[in-house]
Every structure is written in C-alpha cells, then in structure tokens.
Tab-separated table of C-alpha atoms in Angstrom:
chain	number	residue	atom	x	y	z
A	1488	UNK	CA	0.000	0.000	0.000
A	1489	UNK	CA	1.568	3.278	-1.082
A	1490	UNK	CA	1.299	6.203	1.274
A	1491	UNK	CA	0.460	9.573	-0.128
A	1492	UNK	CA	2.688	12.416	0.946
A	1493	UNK	CA	0.833	15.707	1.120
A	1494	UNK	CA	2.677	18.964	1.665
A	1495	UNK	CA	0.908	21.450	3.897
A	1496	UNK	CA	1.909	25.097	4.060
A	1497	UNK	CA	2.881	26.767	7.309
A	1498	UNK	CA	-0.358	28.776	7.594
A	1499	UNK	CA	-2.425	25.599	7.317
A	1500	UNK	CA	-0.341	23.901	10.023
A	1501	UNK	CA	-0.716	26.903	12.334
A	1502	UNK	CA	-4.485	26.928	11.723
A	1503	UNK	CA	-4.736	23.255	12.675
A	1504	UNK	CA	-2.694	23.869	15.852
A	1505	UNK	CA	-4.997	26.788	16.710
A	1506	UNK	CA	-8.024	24.495	16.328
A	1507	UNK	CA	-6.329	22.002	18.653
A	1508	UNK	CA	-5.721	24.708	21.269
A	1509	UNK	CA	-9.346	25.779	20.954
A	1510	UNK	CA	-10.568	22.359	22.042
A	1511	UNK	CA	-10.512	20.024	19.025
A	1512	UNK	CA	-8.929	16.651	19.736
A	1513	UNK	CA	-5.980	15.327	17.767
A	1514	UNK	CA	-8.100	12.387	16.656
A	1515	UNK	CA	-10.912	14.558	15.322
A	1516	UNK	CA	-8.483	16.860	13.504
A	1517	UNK	CA	-6.683	13.866	12.034
A	1518	UNK	CA	-9.919	12.384	10.710
A	1519	UNK	CA	-11.489	15.651	9.570
A	1520	UNK	CA	-8.451	16.917	7.642
A	1521	UNK	CA	-6.880	13.548	6.737
A	1522	UNK	CA	-3.653	14.296	8.614
A	1523	UNK	CA	-1.589	11.593	10.303
A	1524	UNK	CA	-1.492	11.723	14.096
A	1525	UNK	CA	2.322	11.767	13.891
A	1526	UNK	CA	2.303	14.892	11.723
A	1527	UNK	CA	-0.308	16.510	13.925
A	1528	UNK	CA	1.702	15.897	17.098
A	1529	UNK	CA	4.817	17.295	15.397
A	1530	UNK	CA	2.947	20.446	14.323
A	1531	UNK	CA	1.510	20.960	17.800
A	1532	UNK	CA	4.987	20.715	19.290
A	1533	UNK	CA	6.481	22.993	16.625
A	1534	UNK	CA	3.815	25.709	16.486
A	1535	UNK	CA	2.527	25.876	20.034
A	1536	UNK	CA	3.582	29.050	21.755
A	1537	UNK	CA	4.873	30.067	25.153
A	1538	UNK	CA	4.264	33.514	26.616
A	1539	UNK	CA	7.150	35.002	28.588
A	1540	UNK	CA	6.774	37.146	31.714
A	1541	UNK	CA	7.064	40.313	29.631
A	1542	UNK	CA	4.319	39.197	27.223
A	1543	UNK	CA	6.544	38.045	24.366
A	1544	UNK	CA	5.172	35.046	22.445
A	1545	UNK	CA	7.722	32.401	21.390
A	1546	UNK	CA	7.389	29.203	19.370
A	1547	UNK	CA	9.191	25.982	20.232
A	1548	UNK	CA	11.449	26.585	17.230
A	1549	UNK	CA	12.449	30.019	18.530
A	1550	UNK	CA	13.128	28.598	21.994
A	1551	UNK	CA	15.323	25.869	20.499
A	1552	UNK	CA	17.282	28.491	18.520
A	1553	UNK	CA	17.727	30.563	21.689
A	1554	UNK	CA	18.962	27.512	23.611
A	1555	UNK	CA	21.481	26.760	20.861
A	1556	UNK	CA	22.699	30.378	20.883
A	1557	UNK	CA	22.926	30.378	24.681
A	1558	UNK	CA	25.058	27.217	24.646
A	1559	UNK	CA	27.343	28.824	22.062
A	1560	UNK	CA	27.721	31.974	24.166
A	1561	UNK	CA	28.387	29.932	27.329
A	1562	UNK	CA	31.146	28.067	25.492
A	1563	UNK	CA	32.674	31.333	24.254
A	1564	UNK	CA	32.456	32.756	27.787
A	1565	UNK	CA	34.274	29.723	29.196
A	1566	UNK	CA	37.032	30.089	26.587
A	1567	UNK	CA	37.448	33.771	27.460
A	1568	UNK	CA	37.625	32.982	31.195
A	1569	UNK	CA	40.371	30.429	30.519
A	1570	UNK	CA	42.255	32.936	28.357
A	1571	UNK	CA	42.057	35.577	31.101
A	1572	UNK	CA	43.388	33.044	33.631
A	1573	UNK	CA	46.299	32.194	31.331
A	1574	UNK	CA	47.245	35.775	30.538
A	1575	UNK	CA	46.673	37.320	33.975
A	1576	UNK	CA	49.604	36.754	36.319
A	1577	UNK	CA	48.795	35.555	39.840
A	1578	UNK	CA	45.080	35.126	39.197
A	1579	UNK	CA	43.261	33.070	41.785
A	1580	UNK	CA	40.073	31.227	40.961
A	1581	UNK	CA	37.778	30.600	43.798
C-alpha cells in the first residue's frame, strides 16, 4: 500500500494547531483533515507558543534556537575565562 505524501503550508499547520488549542482533539483533527497523528503531534509541538513574563510570544522553534545560541555563548564565555586566567599573572580562581 503506497502512502500519499501531502505537503501542507505553514499557515495551514498553524491553523490546525490553533483548532487544537481551541478544544478540538488530535483524533478529530486527524480524521477531519486527513492528517496523520504523527504529523499533527509534530505540528503541535512545533507551532505551540509560550508567553514570557514580559508578554513576548515564542514558538518551540524560537526557543530551540535561543537555547542553541545560549550554549554557544556559554562556550565562548568559558574560553574567554580560561584565556584571562592564562594571561593574567597571579590570578586566583575561587
């Protein structure tokens, strides 16, 4: 049995996620729009939002990008701390 691969645009995916957040079940959305439950779960994870304390709305993708950038900056910070320790005479860590 061949599976059909349908491409959905980003606006459609976001609309489906909005319907889910407004009370539709994954099963009903899957049946109504002929979307696999796997795809639906992936979209919900990808397009669901988080509101920060200051009211900013972020998607999971944006949060993942921020985490990646933070890890990069932490690594750079560690390298700089080691360089300062090497080039500063009589530095004491502690």
